[in-house]
Amino acid sequence: MRRALPLMLLATTVSVPAFAQKSPMTDPKTAPLSYPAAKRGDVVDDYFGTKVADPYRWLENDVRSDADVQAWVEAENKVTDAYLATLPGRDVFKTRLKALFDYERFGVPVKKGGRYFYSRNSGLQNQAVLFVRDSAAGQGRVLIDPNGWSSDGATALGEWVASDDGTKLVYTVQDGGTDWRIVHVLDVATGKVLADTVEWVKFSGLAWAHDGSGFYYSRFPAPAAGAKFQSTNENQAVYFHKIGTPQSDDALIYATPDKPKQGHAVQVTDDGNWLVLTTTAGTDNRYEITVVDLTSPDAKPRTIVPGLDNEWTLVGNVGGNFYWQTNKDAPRGRIVVMNLYARSAFPPVRELVPQDKDVLVSASILGGKIIATYSADVKSEVRRYSLDGVSEGTVALPGIGSVVGGSGTDKDTEAFYAFTSFTTPTTIFRYDVASGKSSIWEQPKVAFDPAGFTVDQQFYASKDGTKVPMFIVRKKGTSGPAPTLLYAYGGFNISMNPAFSATRIAWIEQGGVFALANIRGGGEYGKAWHDGGRLANKQNVFDDFIAAGEYLKAQGITGKDQLAIEGGSNGGLLVGAVVNQRPDLFAAALPQVGVMDMLRFDKFTAGRYWVDDYGYPSKPDDFKVLYAYSPYHNVKGGHAYPAILAATADTDDRVVPGHTFKYTAAIQAADIGARPHLVRIETRAGHGSGKPTDKIIDETASDWAFIAKWTGLVVK
């Protein structure tokens, strides 16, 4: 999820969990497991006259400090580890995953001061290493290697930005998967880390002053003692840090203390003359834009786009002419220009590139041209325009797939971008603006033959008749009903695009099918597609996903007891909800770091932002919708459920682990069949960002072996 209401918490004291046998429904494939006892508390909340029990409220307590939660976690992991050790395919998957991950991977280079900065992973390194070259084709040297920062490989290099002259680099450290960052500064020539340190940074951009004297960033107030991983994130403000000074001296640039729920991102224009502040109040792309003229020492922040109504994403500027990507009066996006020297509160807007039938994903000014990426039925297309909005054709791509990143400035004659597809590992291209031609900058070599796979895009009808696209990836020769893994996300305007995944290749090579459904709630078809799957329309997301499973069976792609499902974060909510609604449809489920309690999600860390997509539990109409699909509250006893392996992590401060803890306790206590209903609780793993390669391999090997057993995939 991007970063982008009050009930009493009754702490319940419990004894150290012991193993307790329950008597589940019979299942011919397995003997029932014994799960750790989770004591039921007597918490009941009153929502507008509806009494809602929350017997496992105590599992919301911080696992790092609550001994009872720690004991329950240890007991759950013991049961899960013992079960996973019995799966014969796990070692096969682990060996193959190591081979598939063992290839050189590059990030998109960023050019600053004639130097090229980029990330590289040699293959099985736990964390990518930051390199620098003195020329595009030069020899790279290591600038930052985070692999020695911790013994478990779980301390990662986060965001990084080089100064305009390429002499200094500001970067963040992410420890154990947390969203919190610690900021440091490095001298590029010597590799020396300077004394500057900035803390309590989260959901922040980093932007250098043009002269390299310091950088702008966003941070929150320091949380109360013991509340670092659970307290709600409010009162974010923008500061300027001058190099060589303590954080306590940082200058406050912009804040809205009267509106504590607003967050503020910061960027400096390529010419260094303007500070652009983007204010949000949730996860929607509804922004307020404030600018500061940095050429004037007495300039004050000036709001040029008031309110939080539409997207306004900076494409670039030429002097006072600012180019924007916006969905104002254009739900699929358009490009407009405004002149900031017009002193009106809201400078006049002139349309340059009108809305198209396809969705505008991103745009930049590169070498005096507008380069815009569109999504056409979930496939990337890159178009080129003059600064007057005149079409100059398209940028040739190597095939059907996704452009997943780019770098360059309005003064550069070269730009870089990454391209990927289901069978094409991320390849870095250099684009020559003058000639309009692309060339390969770095191309990985992988331990499989992409020609041995097929990718099809098919469209199926959802419950209400809406046509939904779905990609189906198979190994050539795989035919007839086959064990299938269905994946989707369905929220927050996030599109699920074709992309390479070594983990999925390992599943497909064994004869499994992978299907990606582009369900509503995402951004695949613009604002209408997003709106069609959020708030009161959230059930459409579940209907779309269920319809995808039914389609796969009706078309003979998969068969009875052959369909597994997977989703993470909002996708974990998706999996939990559809399992409750249609337990008969699925053989196995992998809900990962999911939002499982829809009545209390807004009480922890970044959860308060998500009301844009989910609504407010404190509002009667929203409560009715949320309560109807909340995974934790809708487990159906008396129905045979698929095998479930849920996952979370102790340092997940995005979707706090209490969501999965409570959901797990609920499904293990319910009479839902004897198939295993387990949870894997990682340590120092967070929400997923910064996860070490070896942990990814271990987790995936277990996941694939688990669903292989329950879908009938024979692992060879």
XYZ file of C-alpha atoms in Angstrom:
716
model
C 0.000 0.000 0.000
C 1.095 3.600 -0.618
C 1.399 6.178 1.910
C 1.257 7.076 0.442
C -11.174 6.314 14.282
C -11.944 5.673 18.922
C -12.732 2.534 20.868
C -11.310 1.444 24.202
C -8.549 -1.160 24.011
C -9.039 -3.791 26.676
C -5.733 -5.495 27.469
C -6.357 -9.111 28.335
C -3.867 -11.059 30.417
C -3.360 -14.635 29.279
C -1.120 -17.478 30.293
C 1.645 -18.816 28.053
C -0.173 -20.581 25.196
C -0.188 -24.353 25.204
C -1.242 -26.766 22.504
C -4.925 -27.569 22.438
C -6.745 -30.083 20.257
C -9.908 -29.008 18.504
C -12.354 -31.204 16.618
C -12.598 -29.858 13.085
C -14.654 -31.074 10.182
C -13.248 -34.160 8.556
C -11.102 -33.932 5.443
C -9.964 -37.046 3.586
C -6.559 -35.575 2.749
C -5.216 -34.813 6.194
C -5.328 -35.471 9.891
C -6.259 -32.444 11.997
C -3.473 -30.319 13.410
C -3.207 -29.072 16.970
C -2.863 -25.312 17.152
C -1.646 -23.112 20.006
C -4.440 -22.065 22.321
C -5.382 -18.423 21.955
C -7.360 -17.302 24.985
C -10.640 -15.615 24.111
C -11.235 -12.298 25.784
C -14.610 -10.686 26.430
C -14.131 -7.457 24.462
C -17.346 -6.361 22.747
C -17.677 -3.033 20.933
C -20.916 -1.273 20.090
C -21.016 0.105 16.551
C -24.220 2.067 16.091
C -26.237 -0.551 17.953
C -24.434 -3.570 16.507
C -22.502 -5.568 19.103
C -19.180 -6.787 17.673
C -17.047 -9.226 19.640
C -13.276 -8.905 19.431
C -12.064 -11.908 21.470
C -8.447 -11.685 20.332
C -7.899 -7.973 20.991
C -4.888 -8.867 23.146
C -3.061 -10.051 20.011
C -2.863 -6.423 18.878
C -0.273 -5.805 21.594
C 3.283 -5.212 20.396
C 4.995 -8.578 19.927
C 8.334 -7.001 20.830
C 7.204 -6.145 24.366
C 4.233 -8.351 25.276
C 5.354 -11.705 26.688
C 2.008 -13.404 26.052
C 1.967 -12.398 22.383
C 5.596 -13.501 22.066
C 4.767 -16.919 23.489
C 1.818 -17.330 21.111
C 3.993 -16.345 18.148
C 6.703 -18.829 19.115
C 4.147 -21.607 19.492
C 2.517 -20.785 16.126
C 5.863 -20.785 14.327
C 6.731 -24.115 15.925
C 3.582 -25.717 14.516
C 4.060 -24.105 11.101
C 7.746 -24.991 10.839
C 7.017 -28.596 11.752
C 4.325 -28.854 9.094
C 6.354 -27.181 6.357
C 9.248 -29.550 7.060
C 7.036 -32.438 5.922
C 6.507 -31.006 2.423
C 8.691 -32.919 -0.036
C 8.795 -30.219 -2.701
C 10.275 -27.514 -0.511
C 13.927 -28.429 -1.045
C 13.366 -28.784 -4.795
C 11.865 -25.308 -4.989
C 14.595 -23.815 -2.806
C 17.376 -25.227 -4.992
C 15.736 -23.989 -8.175
C 14.940 -20.572 -6.709
C 18.589 -20.086 -5.801
C 19.560 -20.768 -9.406
C 16.858 -18.454 -10.773
C 17.825 -15.607 -8.440
C 21.505 -15.955 -9.238
C 21.652 -13.384 -12.021
C 23.006 -9.849 -12.212
C 20.291 -7.242 -11.644
C 20.536 -3.489 -12.214
C 18.504 -0.456 -11.248
C 17.872 2.486 -13.560
C 20.941 4.774 -13.480
C 20.632 8.399 -12.433
C 23.025 10.924 -13.953
C 24.289 13.741 -11.728
C 27.320 15.931 -12.396
C 28.542 13.613 -15.149
C 28.424 10.607 -12.821
C 26.024 7.665 -13.159
C 24.571 6.216 -9.951
C 22.823 2.840 -10.005
C 22.067 -0.231 -7.914
C 23.347 -3.705 -8.707
C 22.858 -7.125 -7.170
C 25.332 -9.764 -8.322
C 22.702 -12.456 -7.856
C 22.325 -13.907 -4.379
C 23.372 -10.860 -2.408
C 20.805 -10.152 0.288
C 20.774 -6.455 -0.545
C 21.507 -4.506 -3.723
C 24.723 -2.480 -3.756
C 24.953 1.141 -4.890
C 27.549 1.779 -7.621
C 28.800 4.860 -9.434
C 30.418 5.258 -12.875
C 32.244 8.246 -14.295
C 30.752 7.600 -17.744
C 27.782 5.683 -19.099
C 29.984 2.845 -20.329
C 32.642 3.161 -17.640
C 33.714 0.779 -14.915
C 31.517 0.930 -11.854
C 32.853 1.223 -8.321
C 31.087 0.375 -5.083
C 29.716 3.389 -3.289
C 27.513 1.796 -0.611
C 27.338 -1.918 0.222
C 24.672 -2.603 2.868
C 25.352 -6.348 2.994
C 27.698 -5.910 5.958
C 25.341 -3.722 7.946
C 23.717 -6.597 9.842
C 24.391 -10.269 10.448
C 20.989 -11.356 9.121
C 21.080 -9.228 5.964
C 17.883 -7.418 6.981
C 19.316 -3.897 7.055
C 18.814 -2.326 3.659
C 19.769 0.741 1.678
C 16.558 2.709 1.209
C 16.092 5.873 -0.812
C 19.111 7.749 -2.186
C 19.621 10.962 -4.136
C 22.862 12.438 -5.485
C 23.470 16.184 -5.372
C 23.220 18.039 -8.673
C 27.002 18.190 -9.040
C 27.370 14.505 -8.160
C 29.767 15.137 -5.268
C 27.525 14.126 -2.381
C 24.807 11.552 -1.808
C 22.003 11.559 0.741
C 20.692 8.078 1.539
C 18.493 6.266 4.036
C 18.937 3.105 6.075
C 15.996 0.739 6.598
C 16.448 -1.740 9.431
C 14.482 -4.950 9.725
C 11.810 -3.969 7.223
C 10.396 -1.010 9.146
C 9.056 2.025 7.286
C 11.155 4.304 9.509
C 14.348 5.601 7.913
C 17.606 7.066 9.225
C 19.220 9.531 6.817
C 22.963 9.869 6.202
C 25.207 11.793 3.798
C 28.210 10.452 1.895
C 31.094 12.097 0.070
C 31.110 10.461 -3.376
C 34.806 10.940 -4.135
C 36.121 9.474 -0.874
C 33.250 7.230 0.148
C 33.346 8.820 3.598
C 30.085 9.006 5.540
C 29.656 12.481 6.987
C 28.515 13.191 10.524
C 25.037 14.332 9.409
C 22.211 12.123 10.734
C 18.456 12.694 10.436
C 15.854 10.523 12.180
C 12.082 9.914 12.259
C 11.784 10.021 8.504
C 9.001 8.021 6.857
C 7.160 8.305 3.524
C 9.575 11.037 2.485
C 11.221 12.285 -0.638
C 14.771 13.649 -0.502
C 15.650 16.752 -2.515
C 19.000 18.537 -2.687
C 19.330 22.292 -2.816
C 20.802 23.187 -6.215
C 24.065 24.393 -4.634
C 24.505 21.214 -2.581
C 24.402 23.074 0.724
C 21.799 20.732 2.145
C 18.635 18.802 1.413
C 14.898 18.919 2.018
C 12.993 16.031 3.596
C 9.754 15.167 5.418
C 9.515 13.728 8.894
C 7.127 13.033 11.742
C 7.532 14.009 15.394
C 9.373 11.383 17.433
C 6.802 8.851 18.707
C 6.256 8.230 22.396
C 8.442 5.645 24.076
C 7.388 2.134 23.077
C 5.052 3.396 20.337
C 7.498 3.441 17.417
C 5.885 0.539 15.563
C 2.195 1.126 16.318
C 1.335 4.806 16.860
C -0.538 6.617 14.104
C 1.521 8.797 11.787
C 0.418 12.430 12.039
C 1.870 15.941 11.784
C 4.364 15.288 9.010
C 6.376 18.412 8.166
C 9.040 19.461 5.651
C 12.474 20.513 6.867
C 15.785 21.664 5.385
C 18.996 20.113 6.681
C 22.181 22.100 6.134
C 25.237 19.894 5.703
C 27.491 19.894 8.740
C 24.820 20.879 11.272
C 22.819 18.803 13.809
C 19.236 17.817 13.063
C 18.069 20.023 15.913
C 19.076 23.032 13.804
C 17.054 21.951 10.743
C 14.800 24.689 9.412
C 11.059 24.072 9.295
C 9.902 24.789 5.730
C 6.254 23.760 5.720
C 3.748 22.273 8.149
C 0.008 22.246 8.794
C -0.357 21.761 12.569
C -4.035 22.675 12.314
C -4.472 19.717 9.934
C -2.405 16.915 11.526
C -3.605 14.246 9.108
C -2.064 15.999 6.110
C 1.255 14.723 4.769
C 3.733 16.689 2.695
C 6.177 15.530 0.025
C 8.940 17.779 -1.281
C 10.870 18.109 -4.538
C 13.169 20.658 -6.181
C 12.746 21.430 -9.873
C 15.553 20.411 -12.240
C 16.671 24.025 -12.604
C 16.934 24.346 -8.819
C 14.756 27.449 -8.757
C 11.543 26.118 -7.248
C 10.496 24.039 -4.282
C 7.325 22.044 -4.938
C 5.337 20.785 -1.937
C 2.654 18.164 -2.540
C 0.100 17.789 0.240
C -2.086 14.718 0.690
C -4.511 13.526 3.331
C -4.747 9.865 2.424
C -3.876 7.389 -0.312
C -5.935 8.982 -3.082
C -4.079 10.968 -5.715
C -5.841 14.138 -4.566
C -3.210 16.795 -4.015
C -2.774 20.377 -2.920
C 0.272 22.051 -4.486
C 2.373 24.724 -2.816
C 5.526 26.267 -4.296
C 8.423 28.357 -3.023
C 10.502 30.538 -5.372
C 14.032 29.663 -4.255
C 15.547 32.499 -6.280
C 13.988 34.979 -3.865
C 15.420 34.873 -0.323
C 12.214 36.297 1.132
C 9.794 34.055 -0.787
C 7.001 32.470 1.204
C 5.120 29.263 0.410
C 2.406 29.947 -2.152
C -0.440 27.510 -2.703
C -1.225 27.357 -6.421
C -3.614 24.374 -6.361
C -5.836 24.594 -3.263
C -7.992 21.818 -1.927
C -7.505 18.099 -2.163
C -9.579 17.352 -5.237
C -7.416 16.042 -8.089
C -4.057 14.661 -9.070
C -1.365 17.239 -9.867
C 1.960 15.512 -10.530
C 4.860 17.623 -11.756
C 6.068 16.684 -15.235
C 8.732 19.407 -15.252
C 9.208 23.113 -15.729
C 10.826 25.535 -18.144
C 11.258 28.744 -16.188
C 7.869 29.697 -14.827
C 5.993 27.332 -17.143
C 5.041 24.291 -15.096
C 3.819 21.138 -16.808
C 1.488 18.837 -14.877
C -0.100 15.447 -15.168
C -3.647 15.777 -13.841
C -6.960 13.945 -13.736
C -8.954 17.151 -13.338
C -11.715 16.871 -15.942
C -9.842 13.842 -17.292
C -10.249 10.572 -15.308
C -7.656 8.838 -17.520
C -5.214 11.729 -17.250
C -3.973 14.613 -19.401
C -1.011 17.011 -19.513
C -1.489 20.725 -18.898
C 0.751 23.770 -18.424
C 0.459 26.804 -16.147
C 2.667 29.887 -15.785
C 3.621 30.563 -12.175
C 4.458 34.183 -12.945
C 0.730 34.726 -13.255
C 0.045 35.987 -9.764
C -3.482 34.667 -9.449
C -4.190 32.251 -6.611
C -4.714 29.514 -9.168
C -2.708 30.243 -12.342
C -4.613 29.641 -15.593
C -4.270 26.136 -17.011
C -3.789 25.365 -20.691
C -4.243 21.846 -22.011
C -1.316 20.398 -23.996
C -2.058 16.687 -24.300
C -5.735 15.818 -23.953
C -7.151 12.734 -22.343
C -6.769 9.573 -24.421
C -8.623 6.272 -24.516
C -5.565 4.821 -22.738
C -4.442 5.758 -19.224
C -1.658 8.276 -18.688
C 0.688 6.654 -16.157
C 3.596 9.106 -15.947
C 5.342 11.884 -17.865
C 8.645 13.755 -17.733
C 10.453 16.491 -19.591
C 13.639 15.007 -21.030
C 15.963 16.929 -23.300
C 13.275 19.457 -24.186
C 10.656 16.807 -24.992
C 7.695 15.426 -23.070
C 8.007 11.656 -22.722
C 4.764 10.081 -21.514
C 4.034 6.482 -20.551
C 0.520 5.153 -21.146
C -1.182 1.919 -20.197
C -3.129 0.329 -23.032
C -5.029 -2.681 -21.704
C -2.332 -3.049 -19.008
C 0.570 -2.894 -21.473
C 3.007 0.032 -21.632
C 3.215 2.451 -24.542
C 5.635 5.402 -24.495
C 4.784 8.531 -26.492
C 6.814 11.625 -27.302
C 5.557 15.224 -27.564
C 7.042 18.641 -28.100
C 6.713 21.170 -25.287
C 3.771 22.566 -27.238
C 1.995 19.219 -27.018
C 2.550 18.208 -30.647
C 2.803 14.439 -31.066
C 6.188 13.162 -32.244
C 5.363 9.461 -32.326
C 6.250 6.688 -29.913
C 9.357 5.258 -28.292
C 9.934 1.744 -29.617
C 9.815 -0.881 -26.857
C 11.331 -4.371 -27.091
C 7.962 -6.098 -26.798
C 4.698 -6.306 -24.867
C 5.397 -5.506 -21.245
C 5.941 -2.686 -18.771
C 8.143 0.364 -18.477
C 8.886 0.383 -14.751
C 11.144 3.366 -14.163
C 12.993 6.210 -15.797
C 15.512 8.960 -15.143
C 16.724 12.116 -16.856
C 16.275 15.886 -16.772
C 15.095 18.584 -19.150
C 18.728 19.417 -20.005
C 19.872 15.828 -20.640
C 20.309 14.467 -24.138
C 20.039 10.937 -22.788
C 17.580 9.192 -20.513
C 17.304 5.728 -19.007
C 14.367 3.424 -18.440
C 13.663 -0.157 -17.429
C 11.529 -2.644 -19.323
C 10.168 -5.958 -18.081
C 7.552 -8.585 -18.884
C 6.471 -11.917 -17.443
C 9.345 -13.669 -19.214
C 11.790 -10.753 -19.625
C 13.939 -9.859 -16.611
C 14.223 -6.140 -15.994
C 16.484 -4.721 -18.714
C 17.926 -1.195 -18.616
C 17.811 0.908 -21.797
C 19.515 4.172 -22.731
C 17.331 6.493 -24.784
C 18.966 9.075 -27.064
C 16.592 12.026 -27.148
C 17.962 13.499 -30.389
C 17.771 10.307 -32.460
C 14.777 8.850 -30.665
C 16.485 5.470 -30.466
C 17.010 3.130 -27.521
C 19.957 0.848 -26.843
C 20.559 -1.739 -24.154
C 22.569 -0.377 -21.233
C 22.508 -3.534 -19.075
C 20.751 -6.823 -19.786
C 20.694 -9.670 -17.273
C 21.453 -13.276 -18.155
C 19.062 -15.724 -16.569
C 19.029 -19.464 -15.929
C 15.968 -20.249 -18.045
C 14.770 -19.929 -21.623
C 12.063 -17.257 -22.013
C 11.014 -18.897 -25.293
C 9.762 -21.870 -23.317
C 6.792 -19.959 -21.905
C 3.538 -18.557 -23.260
C 1.682 -15.448 -22.108
C -1.966 -14.867 -22.968
C -4.255 -11.991 -22.059
C -7.893 -12.956 -21.789
C -10.996 -11.033 -20.720
C -13.711 -12.512 -18.516
C -17.052 -11.260 -17.225
C -17.450 -10.376 -13.559
C -20.676 -10.805 -11.617
C -22.124 -7.505 -12.883
C -20.964 -8.105 -16.463
C -17.847 -5.913 -16.303
C -15.070 -7.226 -18.550
C -11.873 -7.796 -16.572
C -8.464 -8.560 -18.122
C -6.331 -11.438 -16.892
C -2.850 -12.574 -17.913
C -2.210 -16.326 -18.003
C 1.391 -17.563 -18.030
C 2.288 -21.194 -18.744
C 5.184 -23.361 -19.713
C 4.860 -24.498 -23.292
C 3.312 -27.928 -23.315
C 1.202 -27.315 -20.208
C -2.353 -28.100 -21.219
C -5.644 -29.192 -19.758
C -6.597 -28.490 -16.159
C -3.420 -27.774 -14.205
C -2.603 -26.522 -10.703
C -2.947 -22.741 -10.910
C -1.890 -19.792 -8.780
C -4.200 -16.766 -9.112
C -2.911 -13.385 -7.933
C -4.458 -9.909 -7.681
C -4.356 -6.721 -5.619
C -7.442 -4.600 -6.264
C -6.937 -1.327 -4.462
C -5.399 2.108 -3.994
C -5.273 2.888 -7.715
C -2.276 0.532 -8.021
C -1.985 -1.322 -11.316
C -0.700 -4.890 -11.581
C 1.434 -4.808 -14.718
C 3.367 -7.528 -16.558
C 6.670 -7.967 -14.715
C 9.347 -10.587 -14.345
C 9.409 -12.688 -11.187
C 11.968 -15.412 -10.576
C 9.682 -16.843 -7.903
C 6.797 -17.302 -10.342
C 9.057 -18.877 -12.956
C 9.893 -21.593 -10.416
C 6.180 -22.392 -10.057
C 5.488 -22.337 -13.804
C 8.501 -24.532 -14.651
C 6.996 -27.310 -12.563
C 3.874 -27.321 -14.723
C 1.862 -24.843 -12.696
C -0.089 -21.995 -14.256
C 0.196 -18.396 -13.064
C -2.742 -16.024 -13.550
C -2.798 -12.291 -12.817
C -6.259 -10.710 -12.677
C -6.452 -6.930 -13.172
C -9.495 -6.481 -10.970
C -11.229 -3.225 -10.098
C -9.817 -1.026 -7.365
C -6.533 -0.722 -9.253
C -5.555 1.950 -11.742
C -5.462 -0.135 -14.906
C -8.254 1.866 -16.565
C -8.020 5.141 -14.691
C -10.132 6.737 -12.014
C -13.354 4.926 -12.911
C -11.654 1.541 -12.485
C -10.322 2.605 -9.106
C -13.635 4.047 -7.945
C -15.411 0.892 -9.064
C -13.561 -1.103 -6.404
C -13.395 1.035 -3.301
C -15.577 2.350 -0.479
C -19.179 1.170 -1.028
C -18.026 -0.582 -4.232
C -15.410 -2.769 -2.522
C -17.467 -5.917 -3.039
C -16.806 -5.543 -6.781
C -13.148 -6.343 -6.037
C -14.082 -9.655 -4.444
C -16.628 -10.436 -7.148
C -14.004 -9.792 -9.841
C -11.535 -12.131 -8.159
C -14.093 -14.873 -7.585
C -15.185 -14.557 -11.224
C -11.543 -14.988 -12.273
C -11.385 -18.279 -10.393
C -14.650 -19.460 -11.898
C -13.432 -18.500 -15.389
C -10.182 -20.429 -14.974
C -12.188 -23.515 -14.100
C -14.834 -23.033 -16.794
C -12.114 -22.697 -19.455
C -10.388 -25.865 -18.315
C -7.230 -23.989 -17.348
C -7.517 -25.360 -13.843
C -9.727 -28.001 -12.286
C -11.344 -29.130 -9.081
C -9.044 -28.696 -6.064
C -6.346 -27.183 -8.285
C -6.751 -23.453 -7.660
C -4.544 -21.556 -5.198
C -4.725 -17.825 -4.515
C -2.185 -15.315 -3.258
C -2.233 -11.648 -2.321
C -0.267 -9.257 -0.128
C -1.245 -6.214 1.946
C -4.540 -5.023 0.395
C -4.238 -8.245 -1.596
C -4.049 -10.139 1.701
C -7.390 -8.583 2.610
C -8.655 -9.720 -0.793
C -7.620 -13.325 -0.159
C -9.071 -13.357 3.355
C -12.394 -11.934 2.155
C -12.907 -14.249 -0.832
C -11.980 -17.343 1.180
C -14.770 -16.448 3.594
C -17.217 -15.780 0.756
C -16.351 -18.759 -1.469
C -14.341 -21.341 0.485
C -15.461 -24.025 -1.971
C -13.710 -22.337 -4.909
C -10.139 -22.599 -3.687
C -7.824 -25.433 -2.689
C -5.180 -23.280 -0.997
C -4.687 -19.650 -0.002
C -1.694 -17.452 0.812
C -2.907 -14.230 2.503
C 0.240 -12.200 3.190
C 0.614 -9.153 5.487
C -3.096 -8.568 5.005
C -5.489 -5.963 6.399
C -7.755 -8.406 8.222
C -9.636 -6.318 10.811
C -11.564 -3.713 8.860
C -13.001 -2.122 11.996
C -9.654 -1.145 13.557
C -7.232 -0.693 10.648
C -7.181 3.092 11.084
C -5.847 2.963 14.641
C -2.282 1.946 13.830
C 0.667 3.566 12.008
C -0.211 4.353 8.374
C -3.664 2.779 8.591
C -5.356 6.120 8.992
C -4.440 6.987 5.385
C -6.422 4.047 4.020
C -9.839 5.528 4.734
C -9.681 6.884 1.159
C -10.101 3.349 -0.132
C -11.905 1.627 2.744
C -13.979 4.320 4.427
C -14.285 5.210 8.110
C -15.266 2.527 10.644
C -16.587 5.414 12.751
C -19.245 6.299 10.150
C -22.462 4.215 10.145
C -22.706 3.621 6.393
C -19.018 2.789 6.047
C -19.193 0.479 9.062
C -21.917 -1.607 7.424
C -19.800 -2.107 4.312
C -16.605 -2.860 6.222
C -18.225 -5.255 8.680
C -19.803 -7.199 5.819
C -16.447 -8.267 4.327
C -13.886 -7.900 7.136
C -11.920 -11.206 7.048
C -11.530 -11.410 10.829
C -15.243 -10.952 11.463
C -16.660 -13.216 8.754
C -15.052 -16.629 9.236
C -17.800 -19.171 8.496
C -17.836 -22.166 10.782
C -19.396 -25.296 9.344
C -17.800 -24.801 5.903
C -14.715 -26.614 4.653
C -12.020 -24.015 4.001
C -9.001 -24.309 1.735
C -5.554 -24.887 3.189
C -4.284 -21.512 4.438
C -0.749 -20.302 5.078
C -0.943 -16.702 6.259
C 2.168 -14.571 6.700
C 3.236 -11.469 8.596
C 6.303 -10.061 10.349
C 7.031 -8.635 13.770
C 8.458 -5.379 12.374
C 5.662 -4.707 9.901
C 4.690 -1.161 10.829
C 2.633 -0.657 7.666
C -0.009 -3.345 8.273
C 0.705 -4.192 11.892
C 0.968 -7.957 12.590
C -2.017 -7.868 14.934
C -4.223 -8.067 11.821
C -2.864 -11.483 10.862
C -2.509 -12.644 14.473
C -6.221 -12.090 15.165
C -7.287 -13.577 11.841
C -5.163 -16.679 12.463
C -6.604 -17.176 15.935
C -10.114 -16.873 14.473
C -9.654 -19.430 11.673
C -7.859 -21.874 13.965
C -10.691 -21.720 16.488
C -13.433 -22.167 13.869
C -14.910 -25.420 12.589
C -13.720 -24.984 9.000
C -12.240 -28.357 8.110
C -9.070 -30.262 8.819
C -6.865 -28.766 6.135
C -4.021 -26.812 7.739
C -4.681 -23.204 8.697
C -1.254 -21.874 9.583
C 0.701 -18.657 9.964
C 4.353 -17.868 9.300
C 5.605 -14.979 11.435
C 8.960 -13.636 10.335
C 11.340 -11.593 12.436
C 12.917 -8.391 11.109
C 11.047 -8.696 7.835
C 8.566 -5.788 7.850
C 5.975 -5.310 5.128
C 8.281 -6.585 2.393
C 10.560 -3.694 1.460
C 14.221 -4.436 2.128
C 13.639 -8.155 2.659
C 16.892 -10.154 2.194
C 17.192 -12.414 -0.837
C 17.789 -15.531 1.249
C 14.598 -14.895 3.226
C 12.618 -14.395 0.006
C 13.918 -17.723 -1.301
C 13.122 -19.569 1.930
C 9.630 -18.118 2.186
C 8.764 -18.755 -1.449
C 10.010 -22.344 -1.339
C 7.669 -22.972 1.588
C 4.744 -21.176 -0.074
C 5.078 -23.058 -3.361
C 5.528 -26.423 -1.622
C 2.426 -25.701 0.467
C 0.156 -24.841 -2.444
C 1.693 -27.633 -4.556
C 0.540 -30.179 -1.982
C -2.987 -28.818 -1.884
C -3.421 -28.277 -5.634
C -1.899 -31.617 -6.631
C 1.198 -30.206 -8.366
C 3.822 -32.935 -8.591
C 7.192 -31.346 -7.818
C 10.082 -32.953 -9.652
